[in-house]
Coordinates of C-alpha atoms in Angstrom, one line a residue:
Chain A
M1 CA 96.5 76.8 179.1
S2 CA 98.2 79.8 180.1
S3 CA 101.4 80.5 178.2
S4 CA 103.1 80.7 182.2
Q5 CA 101.7 76.9 183.0
Q6 CA 103.0 75.7 179.5
P7 CA 106.1 73.5 180.6
A8 CA 109.6 75.2 179.8
Q9 CA 110.7 73.1 176.1
A10 CA 112.9 70.3 177.0
P11 CA 116.4 70.8 175.4
A12 CA 116.8 69.5 172.1
P13 CA 118.8 65.7 173.3
V14 CA 123.0 65.8 171.8
R15 CA 124.6 62.9 170.8
L16 CA 128.3 62.9 169.5
I17 CA 129.0 59.7 167.5
T18 CA 133.3 59.4 168.5
A19 CA 135.6 56.0 168.2
F20 CA 138.4 55.6 170.4
G21 CA 141.7 57.3 170.1
S22 CA 140.1 60.3 168.0
P23 CA 141.8 63.7 168.8
F24 CA 139.1 65.7 166.7
A25 CA 136.2 63.7 168.9
H26 CA 138.3 64.5 171.8
R27 CA 138.1 68.4 171.0
V28 CA 134.1 67.8 170.6
E29 CA 134.3 66.4 173.9
V30 CA 136.0 69.2 175.9
A31 CA 134.4 72.0 174.2
L32 CA 130.9 69.7 175.1
A33 CA 132.3 69.8 178.6
L34 CA 133.4 73.7 178.2
K35 CA 129.6 74.7 177.9
G36 CA 128.1 71.8 180.2
V37 CA 126.2 70.1 177.6
P38 CA 125.3 66.6 178.8
Y39 CA 125.3 64.6 175.4
E40 CA 125.1 60.9 174.8
L41 CA 128.0 59.4 173.2
V42 CA 128.0 57.0 170.8
V43 CA 131.0 54.7 170.1
E44 CA 132.2 53.4 166.6
D45 CA 134.0 50.7 165.1
L46 CA 135.3 52.6 162.2
A47 CA 136.4 49.3 160.7
S48 CA 132.3 48.8 160.9
K49 CA 130.6 52.1 160.7
S50 CA 126.9 52.2 161.6
E51 CA 124.0 52.8 159.7
L52 CA 123.6 56.4 161.9
L53 CA 127.0 57.5 161.0
L54 CA 126.9 56.8 157.2
A55 CA 123.1 58.5 157.5
H56 CA 124.8 61.3 159.1
N57 CA 128.1 62.5 157.6
P58 CA 127.6 60.8 154.2
V59 CA 130.6 62.8 153.1
H60 CA 133.2 61.9 154.7
R61 CA 131.9 58.7 156.5
S62 CA 133.8 59.9 159.4
V63 CA 133.9 60.7 163.5
P64 CA 132.9 62.9 165.4
V65 CA 129.7 63.6 164.2
L66 CA 127.5 65.8 166.7
L67 CA 123.8 65.0 166.9
H68 CA 121.3 67.7 167.9
G69 CA 117.8 67.6 167.9
G70 CA 118.8 65.0 164.9
R71 CA 120.4 66.9 163.1
A72 CA 124.0 66.4 161.8
V73 CA 127.1 68.5 162.5
C74 CA 130.4 67.6 161.2
E75 CA 133.9 68.5 161.1
S76 CA 135.4 68.8 164.7
L77 CA 136.5 72.5 164.6
V78 CA 133.2 73.4 162.7
I79 CA 131.4 70.9 165.5
V80 CA 133.6 73.0 167.8
E81 CA 132.2 76.3 166.5
Y82 CA 129.0 75.3 166.8
V83 CA 129.0 74.2 169.8
D84 CA 130.5 77.6 171.1
E85 CA 128.1 79.7 169.4
A86 CA 124.2 77.3 170.1
F87 CA 125.4 76.5 173.4
H88 CA 126.2 79.5 174.8
H89 CA 125.0 80.5 178.1
G90 CA 126.3 83.7 180.7
A91 CA 128.7 81.3 182.6
A92 CA 130.7 79.7 180.2
P93 CA 133.7 79.7 179.0
R94 CA 134.2 81.6 175.2
I95 CA 135.6 78.8 173.4
L96 CA 135.9 81.3 170.4
P97 CA 137.2 85.2 171.5
T98 CA 134.3 87.9 171.6
D99 CA 136.8 90.7 169.3
P100 CA 136.8 89.9 165.5
Y101 CA 140.3 90.3 165.5
D102 CA 140.9 88.1 167.8
R103 CA 139.0 85.5 166.5
A104 CA 140.3 85.4 163.0
T105 CA 143.6 84.9 165.3
A106 CA 142.4 82.1 165.9
R107 CA 140.9 80.5 163.3
F108 CA 144.4 81.4 161.4
W109 CA 146.2 79.3 163.8
A110 CA 144.0 76.1 164.0
Q111 CA 144.2 76.2 160.5
F112 CA 148.2 76.5 160.2
I113 CA 148.1 73.8 162.8
A114 CA 145.7 71.6 160.5
D115 CA 147.7 72.4 157.3
K116 CA 151.4 72.4 158.5
C117 CA 151.8 70.7 161.6
L118 CA 149.1 67.5 161.6
K119 CA 148.9 66.8 158.3
P120 CA 152.7 66.7 157.4
L121 CA 153.3 65.0 161.2
W122 CA 151.0 61.8 159.8
L123 CA 152.6 61.8 156.6
S124 CA 156.0 61.5 158.0
M125 CA 155.0 59.0 160.8
W126 CA 153.9 55.7 157.7
T127 CA 156.3 57.3 154.8
D128 CA 160.1 56.3 154.8
G129 CA 163.1 57.9 153.0
E130 CA 163.4 60.9 150.9
A131 CA 159.4 61.3 151.3
Q132 CA 159.5 60.8 155.1
A133 CA 162.5 63.3 155.8
R134 CA 160.6 66.0 153.5
F135 CA 157.6 65.5 155.6
A136 CA 158.8 65.6 159.0
R137 CA 161.5 68.6 158.0
E138 CA 158.1 70.1 156.9
T139 CA 156.3 69.5 160.4
K140 CA 159.6 70.7 162.6
E141 CA 159.2 73.8 160.6
S142 CA 155.9 74.5 161.8
L143 CA 156.4 73.2 165.3
A144 CA 159.3 75.8 165.4
V145 CA 156.6 78.7 164.2
L146 CA 154.2 77.6 166.9
D147 CA 156.4 77.4 169.5
A148 CA 158.0 81.0 169.1
Q149 CA 154.4 81.7 168.9
L150 CA 153.3 80.5 172.0
D151 CA 155.8 83.2 174.0
G152 CA 155.5 82.5 177.5
K153 CA 151.5 82.8 177.0
R154 CA 150.0 79.8 179.4
F155 CA 147.7 78.5 176.4
F156 CA 147.7 80.0 172.9
G157 CA 144.7 82.1 173.9
G158 CA 146.1 83.5 176.9
D159 CA 144.9 82.4 180.3
A160 CA 142.1 80.1 179.4
L161 CA 142.1 77.6 177.2
G162 CA 140.4 77.8 173.6
F163 CA 139.9 77.1 170.3
V164 CA 143.4 77.0 168.8
D165 CA 144.6 74.6 172.2
L166 CA 141.9 72.2 170.8
A167 CA 143.2 72.8 167.4
A168 CA 146.6 71.3 169.2
C169 CA 145.6 68.9 171.2
T170 CA 147.1 66.1 168.9
L171 CA 151.0 67.6 169.8
A172 CA 150.2 67.5 173.3
H173 CA 148.5 64.0 173.7
W174 CA 149.2 61.6 170.6
L175 CA 152.6 63.1 169.4
D176 CA 154.9 60.6 171.8
V177 CA 152.0 57.5 171.0
L178 CA 152.8 58.6 167.2
E179 CA 156.3 58.9 167.1
E180 CA 156.6 55.5 169.5
V181 CA 154.1 53.3 167.3
A182 CA 156.1 54.5 164.3
G183 CA 159.7 54.3 165.6
K184 CA 160.3 58.1 164.5
R185 CA 161.4 60.6 166.7
L186 CA 161.0 63.8 165.8
V187 CA 161.0 66.3 168.9
G188 CA 164.5 65.8 170.0
D189 CA 165.5 66.8 173.6
G190 CA 165.0 70.6 174.7
E191 CA 162.8 71.2 171.3
Y192 CA 160.2 73.4 171.7
P193 CA 160.2 74.2 175.5
A194 CA 157.0 76.6 175.2
L195 CA 155.6 73.7 173.4
R196 CA 156.8 71.3 175.4
R197 CA 155.9 73.6 178.6
W198 CA 152.0 73.6 176.4
A199 CA 151.3 70.5 176.6
K200 CA 151.6 69.7 180.1
E201 CA 149.6 72.5 180.9
Y202 CA 146.9 71.4 178.5
T203 CA 146.9 68.0 179.3
S204 CA 146.5 68.8 182.9
D205 CA 144.0 71.0 182.5
E206 CA 141.0 69.8 184.8
T207 CA 138.5 69.6 181.7
V208 CA 140.7 68.3 178.8
R209 CA 141.9 65.3 181.5
R210 CA 138.5 63.5 181.6
F211 CA 138.9 63.4 178.0
L212 CA 142.4 62.2 177.5
P213 CA 142.4 58.2 176.5
D214 CA 144.6 56.2 178.4
R215 CA 147.9 56.2 177.1
D216 CA 148.9 52.2 177.0
E217 CA 146.1 51.6 175.2
L218 CA 146.7 54.4 172.3
V219 CA 149.7 52.6 171.6
A220 CA 148.0 49.5 171.3
F221 CA 145.5 50.9 169.3
F222 CA 147.7 52.8 167.0
A223 CA 149.9 49.6 166.6
A224 CA 147.2 47.8 165.3
N225 CA 146.0 49.9 162.9
K226 CA 149.9 50.6 161.6
E227 CA 150.4 48.9 159.0
R228 CA 146.4 50.1 157.9
Y229 CA 147.6 54.1 157.6
T230 CA 150.7 53.2 156.2
S231 CA 149.1 51.6 153.2
M232 CA 146.8 54.6 153.2
V233 CA 149.6 57.3 153.4
R234 CA 151.3 55.2 150.7
A235 CA 148.6 55.7 147.9
A236 CA 147.7 59.1 149.2
V237 CA 151.5 60.7 148.6
Q238 CA 151.3 58.4 144.9
R239 CA 148.4 60.4 143.9
Q240 CA 150.1 63.8 144.9
Chain B
M1 CA 149.9 107.9 164.3
A2 CA 147.7 104.8 164.2
E3 CA 147.6 103.6 160.7
K4 CA 143.6 103.5 159.5
G5 CA 141.6 102.3 157.0
V6 CA 141.6 98.9 154.9
K7 CA 144.1 97.4 152.5
V8 CA 143.8 94.3 150.2
F9 CA 147.4 92.5 149.3
G10 CA 146.3 90.4 146.2
M11 CA 147.3 89.4 142.9
W12 CA 144.8 90.2 140.0
A13 CA 144.5 86.3 138.7
S14 CA 144.1 85.2 141.8
P15 CA 140.5 83.8 143.0
M16 CA 141.0 83.4 146.8
V17 CA 141.7 87.0 147.0
V18 CA 138.7 87.9 144.8
R19 CA 136.8 86.4 147.9
V20 CA 138.0 88.9 149.9
E21 CA 137.0 91.7 147.9
W22 CA 133.5 90.7 147.3
A23 CA 133.4 90.2 151.0
L24 CA 134.2 94.4 151.2
R25 CA 132.5 95.2 148.6
L26 CA 129.1 93.5 149.8
K27 CA 129.4 95.5 153.5
G28 CA 130.1 98.7 150.8
V29 CA 133.4 99.2 152.4
E30 CA 136.2 101.5 151.1
Y31 CA 139.5 100.0 150.5
E32 CA 142.6 100.3 148.7
Y33 CA 144.4 97.4 147.0
V34 CA 147.7 96.6 146.5
D35 CA 148.7 94.5 143.7
E36 CA 151.7 91.9 144.3
D37 CA 154.3 90.0 142.4
L38 CA 154.1 87.2 143.5
A39 CA 157.8 86.0 142.7
N40 CA 158.9 89.5 144.1
K41 CA 156.9 89.7 147.1
S42 CA 156.7 93.2 148.8
A43 CA 158.2 94.4 152.3
D44 CA 155.0 95.2 153.2
L45 CA 152.9 91.2 152.3
L46 CA 156.5 89.6 154.4
R47 CA 155.8 92.2 157.1
Y48 CA 152.3 91.4 157.3
N49 CA 151.6 87.5 156.9
P50 CA 155.5 86.1 157.7
V51 CA 153.4 82.7 158.5
T52 CA 152.8 81.9 155.0
K53 CA 153.5 84.7 153.0
K54 CA 150.5 84.5 150.6
V55 CA 147.4 86.9 149.5
P56 CA 145.3 87.9 149.9
V57 CA 146.2 89.9 153.1
L58 CA 143.4 92.5 154.3
V59 CA 144.9 94.7 156.4
H60 CA 142.2 97.1 159.0
D61 CA 143.4 100.1 160.1
G62 CA 147.2 98.3 160.3
K63 CA 146.2 95.0 161.6
P64 CA 146.8 92.2 159.5
I65 CA 144.2 89.0 158.7
A66 CA 145.5 86.0 156.5
E67 CA 143.5 82.9 155.0
S68 CA 140.9 84.2 152.6
T69 CA 137.6 82.5 154.3
I70 CA 138.9 83.7 157.7
I71 CA 139.6 87.3 156.3
V72 CA 135.9 87.0 154.2
E73 CA 134.3 86.1 158.4
Y74 CA 136.3 88.8 160.0
I75 CA 135.0 91.0 157.5
D76 CA 131.1 89.9 157.9
E77 CA 131.7 90.2 162.1
A78 CA 134.0 93.4 161.9
W79 CA 131.1 95.4 159.9
K80 CA 128.7 93.4 161.4
G81 CA 125.9 95.9 161.1
E82 CA 126.2 96.1 157.1
Y83 CA 124.9 93.5 154.2
P84 CA 125.0 90.1 156.2
I85 CA 127.6 87.3 154.8
M86 CA 127.0 84.6 156.9
P87 CA 123.8 83.0 158.0
A88 CA 122.0 84.1 161.4
D89 CA 121.1 81.0 162.7
P90 CA 124.3 78.7 164.4
Y91 CA 123.8 75.2 162.8
D92 CA 123.2 77.1 159.7
R93 CA 126.1 79.1 159.9
A94 CA 128.0 75.4 160.6
Q95 CA 126.5 73.9 157.4
A96 CA 128.2 76.5 155.5
R97 CA 131.4 76.6 157.1
F98 CA 131.6 72.7 156.4
W99 CA 130.7 72.9 153.1
A100 CA 133.6 75.6 152.2
R101 CA 136.1 73.7 154.0
Y102 CA 134.6 70.6 151.7
A103 CA 134.9 72.7 148.8
D104 CA 139.0 74.5 149.5
E105 CA 140.6 70.8 150.8
K106 CA 138.4 68.5 148.6
C107 CA 137.2 70.5 145.4
N108 CA 140.1 72.3 144.7
P109 CA 142.3 69.9 145.2
A110 CA 140.5 67.5 142.4
L111 CA 139.8 70.5 139.8
F112 CA 144.0 70.8 139.9
P113 CA 145.0 68.4 138.4
I114 CA 142.2 69.0 135.5
F115 CA 144.5 72.5 134.3
T116 CA 147.8 69.8 132.9
A117 CA 145.8 66.1 132.1
T118 CA 145.6 64.9 128.6
G119 CA 143.1 62.5 126.5
E120 CA 141.7 59.6 128.3
A121 CA 143.8 61.0 132.1
Q122 CA 141.8 63.7 131.5
R123 CA 138.5 62.4 131.5
K124 CA 139.2 60.4 134.7
V125 CA 140.4 63.5 136.5
V126 CA 137.4 65.8 135.0
H127 CA 135.0 63.1 136.1
E128 CA 136.4 62.4 139.8
A129 CA 136.3 66.6 139.8
Q130 CA 132.3 66.3 138.4
Q131 CA 131.6 63.9 141.0
C132 CA 133.0 66.2 143.9
L133 CA 131.3 69.4 142.6
K134 CA 128.3 67.1 142.5
T135 CA 128.4 66.4 146.1
L136 CA 128.7 70.4 146.8
E137 CA 125.5 71.1 144.5
T138 CA 123.3 69.4 147.1
A139 CA 123.9 72.2 149.4
L140 CA 122.1 74.1 146.7
E141 CA 119.1 72.4 146.1
G142 CA 116.0 74.5 145.4
K143 CA 117.7 77.9 146.2
K144 CA 118.7 81.2 144.7
F145 CA 122.0 81.1 146.2
F146 CA 124.5 78.7 148.9
G147 CA 123.0 82.0 151.2
G148 CA 119.3 81.4 150.0
D149 CA 117.4 84.2 148.8
D150 CA 120.6 86.3 148.4
V151 CA 124.6 86.5 147.6
G152 CA 126.2 84.3 151.1
Y153 CA 129.1 83.0 152.5
L154 CA 129.8 79.8 150.4
D155 CA 128.5 82.1 147.4
I156 CA 131.6 84.0 147.9
V157 CA 133.8 81.1 148.5
L158 CA 132.0 79.2 146.0
G159 CA 132.0 81.8 143.0
W160 CA 135.2 81.6 141.7
Y161 CA 133.7 78.8 140.5
A162 CA 131.8 80.8 137.9
H163 CA 134.5 82.5 136.3
W164 CA 137.9 81.1 136.5
L165 CA 136.2 77.3 135.6
P166 CA 134.8 78.5 131.9
V167 CA 138.6 80.0 131.5
I168 CA 140.0 76.7 132.5
E169 CA 137.9 75.0 130.9
E170 CA 138.6 76.7 127.4
V171 CA 142.6 76.7 127.6
T172 CA 142.5 72.9 128.1
G173 CA 139.6 71.5 126.2
A174 CA 137.6 70.1 129.0
S175 CA 134.0 70.4 129.6
V176 CA 133.3 70.3 134.1
V177 CA 130.3 72.2 134.6
T178 CA 127.7 71.2 132.3
D179 CA 123.8 71.3 131.7
E180 CA 124.0 67.4 131.6
A181 CA 126.7 66.6 134.4
L182 CA 125.8 70.5 136.7
P183 CA 122.8 71.6 135.8
L184 CA 122.4 73.8 139.4
M185 CA 126.1 74.9 139.6
K186 CA 125.4 75.7 136.1
A187 CA 122.0 77.9 137.0
W188 CA 124.0 79.4 140.2
F189 CA 126.7 79.9 138.3
D190 CA 124.5 82.9 136.4
R191 CA 122.7 84.1 138.7
F192 CA 126.2 84.8 140.7
L193 CA 127.8 86.9 137.6
A194 CA 124.7 88.5 137.3
V195 CA 125.3 90.3 141.0
D196 CA 126.8 93.9 140.4
V197 CA 129.7 93.8 143.1
V198 CA 130.4 90.2 141.6
K199 CA 130.7 92.2 138.4
A200 CA 132.6 94.8 139.5
A201 CA 135.8 92.9 141.3
L202 CA 136.4 89.7 138.5
P203 CA 139.4 90.2 136.5
D204 CA 139.1 90.6 132.9
K205 CA 138.5 87.5 131.3
D206 CA 140.7 88.2 128.4
K207 CA 143.4 88.5 130.3
L208 CA 142.5 85.7 132.2
L209 CA 142.8 82.9 129.7
A210 CA 145.5 84.7 128.0
A211 CA 147.4 84.3 131.4
N212 CA 146.6 80.5 132.5
K213 CA 147.1 79.7 128.6
A214 CA 150.3 80.6 128.6
R215 CA 151.0 79.1 132.4
R216 CA 149.6 75.3 131.3
E217 CA 152.3 76.0 127.7
Q218 CA 154.6 76.3 130.1
L219 CA 153.9 73.7 132.8
L220 CA 153.1 71.1 130.1
S221 CA 156.8 72.0 128.3
A222 CA 158.7 71.5 131.7

C-alpha cells in the first residue's frame, strides 16, 4: 500500500477525569474547548475514588487528570500548558502568550493567584478567630494587588481570555458561593472594582459559560462538605 | 537609553538563586550578579519585584522576572538556540513541570522541619521527608539525570538538594539521603555535582555550614 493510500492516523483519544464543582477541572475543560479538542468526561465521586483515578494520579489522587492516548497529565495548570502545546493548530487561540517575557509574566501571576489568593482564601473560609483573620487579611491584600494588575484590561492577558484568567477562575464563579456557605463575607461592597468587572467578563465568555457549574448545585455541594473541609483545614493549620 | 544585558539579584546562600545561575551558565549567557542583604533589600530589588520582594529576580534588558522555576523556563525560551533545558516533547515537559511542583510544594515543606527538629521529632520528620523524596526518585528511574543523558529542567530545580542537604544533615545530625533510603537520589547527587557549570555556581560549603549552624542555634534558642 503506498503512503498516500494509508488512512490518516486517528488522533489519540482524550479523556478528562473530573469531579463536580472543581474549579481546577473547569480550567482544563475551558482549555480543551478553546483548542477544539473532543474528549470523554469521566466524573468521579471523590468520596469513592475509582481505580482509574488512583492508577493515573497515584501521587495526589485528585482531579483533574487528563488522559491522552492513555498517558496521564496531572495538576490543572500543568495540564492547561500541555493542552496549549500538544493540541495547538493554526486557527486555535493561544492560552499562554507566545513571547517568552509575556509567558513568564503569565506564569508569575498564575502562581501568585494560587499561592497568595486561593490558598489563604480557602483557609479563611474554614477557620475561625485569629487564624481566620490572618488568612482573610492575606487574601484581601493579594486581591488588591490583583485588582491593580488588571488595570482597565478586559482580561488579565489583554483582550483575549488566557492562562491567568483560567488560574483566577475561582474568584469569578466560586468565591461568593464559598462566602455564602462559610457565612463569611470577604469582599465588601464596592471593593476590587476591576476584579468584579473581570468576573462578569469571565463568566459571560461564550466558551467559559458552558463549563460553569450551576450555582445552586455548587452551594449544596460545598454545604454538604463543609464539616470535612473544616476538619481538614484545622489539621493543616495545626501542622504549620 | 534602554538598559541592556542580564542581571541576577540573589543571595549567596539561597538555593533558589543557584537554579537561575545554572540555567544561565548552561546557555552560556553572561550576567551580572547582585548580592542582596535580605534584611536590608536594595531599592533596585524592590523596584524590580514589588509584589513578592524576593530573590531571585532576573532582569533581562531592563525587564524583570521573578520566581526561580519561572525564570528557568524563561531562560530556556529566551535563549532558544542554545543548550536545551526543557524537554522537547510536550508530554515530557508536562512531567518535568509536574515533578518540579511536587518538589517545591510537597518536598520542600517536608524538609524544612528537619532543620530545627531534635530527638524523636527529628526521626519522624526525616522519615516523612524521605517518603517525599522517594516519590520524587521515581522520576529518575534508570536515567543518568532527571533530564535523561544530560542535565535538564528538573535537575536544575532539584539540584540544590545535592549541595544543601548534606549541609543540613551535618548541621542537624540527621541522615536523610542515604544509600539505604534513597540510593538513586544519592547516586544522582554525585553525578550532578560533577557537572562543571553546577560546580561553578555553588556557594562555598564551609561558609554555608557556618551560616546554617549559626541560624539553627539562633532558631533553637528563640
